[in-house]
Coordinates of C-alpha atoms in Angstrom, one line a residue:
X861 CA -65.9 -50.0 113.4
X862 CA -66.9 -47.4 110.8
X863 CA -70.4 -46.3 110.2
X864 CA -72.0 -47.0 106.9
X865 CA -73.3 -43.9 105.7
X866 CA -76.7 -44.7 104.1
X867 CA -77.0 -47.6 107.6
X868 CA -75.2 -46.4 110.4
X869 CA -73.9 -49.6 112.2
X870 CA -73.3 -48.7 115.8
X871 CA -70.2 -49.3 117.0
X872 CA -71.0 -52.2 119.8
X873 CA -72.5 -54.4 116.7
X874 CA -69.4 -56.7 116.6
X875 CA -69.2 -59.8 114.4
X876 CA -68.8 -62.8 116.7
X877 CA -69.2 -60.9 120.3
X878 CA -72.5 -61.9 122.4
X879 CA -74.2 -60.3 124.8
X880 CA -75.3 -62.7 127.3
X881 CA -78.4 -61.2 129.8
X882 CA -79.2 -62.5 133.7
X883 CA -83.0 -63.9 132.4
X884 CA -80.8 -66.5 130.1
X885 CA -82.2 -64.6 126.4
X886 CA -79.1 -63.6 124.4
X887 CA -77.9 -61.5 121.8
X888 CA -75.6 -62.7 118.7
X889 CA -73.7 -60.9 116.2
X890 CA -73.0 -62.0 113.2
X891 CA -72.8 -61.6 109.3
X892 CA -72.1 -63.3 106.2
X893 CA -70.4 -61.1 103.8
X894 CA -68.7 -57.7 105.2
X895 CA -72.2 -55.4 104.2
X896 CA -74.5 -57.8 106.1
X897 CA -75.1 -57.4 110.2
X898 CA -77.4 -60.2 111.9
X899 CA -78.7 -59.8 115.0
X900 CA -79.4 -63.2 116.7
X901 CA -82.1 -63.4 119.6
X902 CA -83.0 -66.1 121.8
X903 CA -83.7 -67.7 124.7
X904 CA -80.3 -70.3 125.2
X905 CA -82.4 -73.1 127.0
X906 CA -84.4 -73.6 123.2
X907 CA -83.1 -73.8 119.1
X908 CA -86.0 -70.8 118.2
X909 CA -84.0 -67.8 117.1
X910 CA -85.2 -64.6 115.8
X911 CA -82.8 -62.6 113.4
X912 CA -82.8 -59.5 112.9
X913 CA -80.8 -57.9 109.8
X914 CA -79.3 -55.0 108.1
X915 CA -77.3 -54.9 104.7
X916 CA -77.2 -51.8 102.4
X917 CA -80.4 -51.6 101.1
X918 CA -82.6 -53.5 103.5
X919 CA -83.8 -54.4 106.7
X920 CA -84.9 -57.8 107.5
X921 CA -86.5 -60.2 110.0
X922 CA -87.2 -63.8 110.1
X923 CA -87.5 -66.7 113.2
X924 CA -85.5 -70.0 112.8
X925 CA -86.0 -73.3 114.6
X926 CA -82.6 -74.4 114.6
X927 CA -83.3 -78.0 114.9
X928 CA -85.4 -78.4 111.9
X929 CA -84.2 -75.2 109.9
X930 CA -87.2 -74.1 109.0
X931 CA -88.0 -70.0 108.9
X932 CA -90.3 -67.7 108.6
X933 CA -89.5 -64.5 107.1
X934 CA -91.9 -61.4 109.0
X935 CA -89.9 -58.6 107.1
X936 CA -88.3 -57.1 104.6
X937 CA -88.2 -53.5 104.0
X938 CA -85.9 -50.9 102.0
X939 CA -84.0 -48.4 103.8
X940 CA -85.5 -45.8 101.6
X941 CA -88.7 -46.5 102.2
X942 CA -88.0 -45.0 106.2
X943 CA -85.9 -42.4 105.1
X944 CA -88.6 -41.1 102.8
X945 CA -91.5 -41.9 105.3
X946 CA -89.7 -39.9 107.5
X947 CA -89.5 -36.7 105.0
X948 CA -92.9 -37.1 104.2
X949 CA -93.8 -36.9 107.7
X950 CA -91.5 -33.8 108.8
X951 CA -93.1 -31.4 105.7
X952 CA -96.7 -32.8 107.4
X953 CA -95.8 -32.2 110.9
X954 CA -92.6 -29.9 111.1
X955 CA -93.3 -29.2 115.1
X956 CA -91.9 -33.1 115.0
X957 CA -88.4 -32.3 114.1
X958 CA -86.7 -29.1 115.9
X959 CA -83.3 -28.0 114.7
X960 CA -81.6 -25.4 117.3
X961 CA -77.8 -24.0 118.3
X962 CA -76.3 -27.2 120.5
X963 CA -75.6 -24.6 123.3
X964 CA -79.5 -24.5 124.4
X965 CA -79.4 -27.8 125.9
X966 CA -78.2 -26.4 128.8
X967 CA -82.0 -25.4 129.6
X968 CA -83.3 -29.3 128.9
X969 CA -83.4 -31.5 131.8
X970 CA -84.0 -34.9 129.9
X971 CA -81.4 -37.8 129.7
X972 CA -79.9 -38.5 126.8
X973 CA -77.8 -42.0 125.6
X974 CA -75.7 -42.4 122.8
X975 CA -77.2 -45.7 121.0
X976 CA -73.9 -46.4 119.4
X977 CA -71.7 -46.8 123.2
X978 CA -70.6 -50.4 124.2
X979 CA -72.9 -50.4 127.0
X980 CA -76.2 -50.2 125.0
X981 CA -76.4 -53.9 124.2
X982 CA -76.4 -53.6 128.6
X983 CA -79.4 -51.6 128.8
X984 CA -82.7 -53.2 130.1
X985 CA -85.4 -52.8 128.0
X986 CA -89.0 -52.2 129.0
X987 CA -92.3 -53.5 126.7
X988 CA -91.5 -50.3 124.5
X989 CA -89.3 -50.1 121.7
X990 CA -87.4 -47.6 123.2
X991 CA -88.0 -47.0 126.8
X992 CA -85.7 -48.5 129.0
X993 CA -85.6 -49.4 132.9
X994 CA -85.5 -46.1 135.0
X995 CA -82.7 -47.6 137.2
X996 CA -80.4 -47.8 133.9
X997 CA -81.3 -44.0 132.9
X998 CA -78.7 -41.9 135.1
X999 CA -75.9 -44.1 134.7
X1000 CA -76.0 -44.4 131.2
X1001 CA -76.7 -40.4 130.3
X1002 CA -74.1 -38.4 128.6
X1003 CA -73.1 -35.5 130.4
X1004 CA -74.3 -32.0 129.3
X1005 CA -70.7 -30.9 128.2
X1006 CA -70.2 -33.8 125.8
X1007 CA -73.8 -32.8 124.5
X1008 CA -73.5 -29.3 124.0
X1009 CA -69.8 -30.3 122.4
X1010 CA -71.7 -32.4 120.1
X1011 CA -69.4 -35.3 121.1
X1012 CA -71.6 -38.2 120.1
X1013 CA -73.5 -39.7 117.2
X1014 CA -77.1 -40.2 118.1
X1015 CA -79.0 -40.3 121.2
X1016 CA -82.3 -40.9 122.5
X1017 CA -83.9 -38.7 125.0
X1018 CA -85.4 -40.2 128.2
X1019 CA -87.5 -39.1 130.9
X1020 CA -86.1 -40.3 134.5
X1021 CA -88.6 -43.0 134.7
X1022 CA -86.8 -44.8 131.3
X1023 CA -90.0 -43.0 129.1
X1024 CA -88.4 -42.3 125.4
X1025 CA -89.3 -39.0 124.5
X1026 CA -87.7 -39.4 121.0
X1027 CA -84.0 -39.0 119.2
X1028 CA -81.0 -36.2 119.4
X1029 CA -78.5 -35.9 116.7
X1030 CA -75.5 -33.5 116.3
X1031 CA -75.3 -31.7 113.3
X1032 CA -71.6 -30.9 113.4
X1033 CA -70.9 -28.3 110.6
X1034 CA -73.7 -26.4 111.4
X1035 CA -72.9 -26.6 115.7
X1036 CA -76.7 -27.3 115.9
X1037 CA -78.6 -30.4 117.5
X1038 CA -81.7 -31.7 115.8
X1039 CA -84.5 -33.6 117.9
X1040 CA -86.7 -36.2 116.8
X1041 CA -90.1 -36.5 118.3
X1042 CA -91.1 -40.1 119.7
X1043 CA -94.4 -39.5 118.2
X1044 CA -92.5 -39.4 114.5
X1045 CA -90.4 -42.2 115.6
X1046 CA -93.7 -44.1 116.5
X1047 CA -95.7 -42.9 113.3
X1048 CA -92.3 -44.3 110.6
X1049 CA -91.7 -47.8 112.7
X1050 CA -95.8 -48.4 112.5
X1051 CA -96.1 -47.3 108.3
X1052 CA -92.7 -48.7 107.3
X1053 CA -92.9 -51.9 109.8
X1054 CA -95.8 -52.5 111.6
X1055 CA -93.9 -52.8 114.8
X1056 CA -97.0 -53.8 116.9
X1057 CA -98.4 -56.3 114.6
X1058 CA -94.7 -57.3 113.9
X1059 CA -94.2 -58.0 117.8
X1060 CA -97.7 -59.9 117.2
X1061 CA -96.1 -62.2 114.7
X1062 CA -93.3 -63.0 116.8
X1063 CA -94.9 -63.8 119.9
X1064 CA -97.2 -66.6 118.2
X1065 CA -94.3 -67.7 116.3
X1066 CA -92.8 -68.6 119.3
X1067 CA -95.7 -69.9 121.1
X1068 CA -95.9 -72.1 118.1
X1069 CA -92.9 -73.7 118.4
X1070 CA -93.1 -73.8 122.5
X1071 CA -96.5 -76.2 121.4
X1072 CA -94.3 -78.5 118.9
X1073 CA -91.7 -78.8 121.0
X1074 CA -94.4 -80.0 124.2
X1075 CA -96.1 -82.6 121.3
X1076 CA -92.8 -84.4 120.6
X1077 CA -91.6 -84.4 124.1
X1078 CA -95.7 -86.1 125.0

């Protein structure tokens, strides 16, 4: 699958695949028209969905009960409004984004996946947006050749203990990497999203519905 330019859709993002995990939560995706991408997670004992999705100028989020269709929309954010967070951010703190020739990785000892491989949808995720289990770390690490080669599309950096320490991307003309610091990750997803008091909203949305559903079964 190609990558939109302006919202890179990684390559494991396939209309109609699933991604089914050992806890019984899944993963669906799925999409309207050809510029829209939903992500579709739930628990596949209950109807309450959470949706996730991505079209050219927006992202979006909303929950579902299936059964009664009603939603509740949480987000709805323009693209542009991370990109230029993320500007604003790198002129205040530059020491947050580190440009340098790709052959210096040699000296780093972090880990480093490629979020747009088929086996991310596989990773297990810890209560962090982007740290993972340290058992899925080593396995999952792209090897230092295929980094200093520049031969993936963007990465995040781990610590052996699944800690995400931020993002990697090859700069390909230029045969340089640039690094993202987690803490510039953390400051755009908090201004642009409110990740924490999203996470908030979803949890009690769910907890709602948990309570209806224990009502009508009384």
């Amino acid at each position: 699958m190609d990558n939109n330019k302006s919202n890179p859709i990684p390559q494991w993002v396939v209309k109609g695949n699933s991604v089914h995990f050992r806890n019984g939560n899944m993963v669906k995706f799925a999409g309207k028209r050809s510029n829209d991408f939903y992500l579709i997670m739930k628990d596949e004992s209950d109807s309450f969905h959470v949706n996730f999705t991505i079209n050219d100028n927006t992202y979006g989020l909303h929950t579902k009960d299936e059964k009664t269709s009603e939603r509740k929309f949480l987000l709805n954010v323009y693209s542009d409004v991370i990109v230029d967070l993320v500007r604003y951010w790198q002129k205040r703190k530059p020491e947050w984004v580190k440009e340098f020739p790709s052959i210096f990785y040699k000296r780093h000892d972090e880990y480093v996946i490629d979020v747009n491989t088929n086996q991310v949808p596989n990773l297990r995720w810890q209560k962090g947006i982007c740290d993972i289990e340290p058992e899925d770390v080593i396995p999952n690490a792209l090897s230092k050749d295929k980094i200093i080669n520049l031969k993936f599309s963007q990465g995040l950096i781990y610590t052996q203990l699944g800690v995400c320490k931020g993002m990697l991307m090859p700069h390909k003309k230029s045969k340089k990497l640039i690094q993202i610091d987690r803490a510039l990750t953390d400051m755009v997803l908090n201004s642009a999203i409110g990740i924490n008091a999203l996470k908030e909203s979803i949890k009690k949305e769910y907890k709602n519905y948990v309570n209806s559903k224990k009502t009508q079964n009384a």
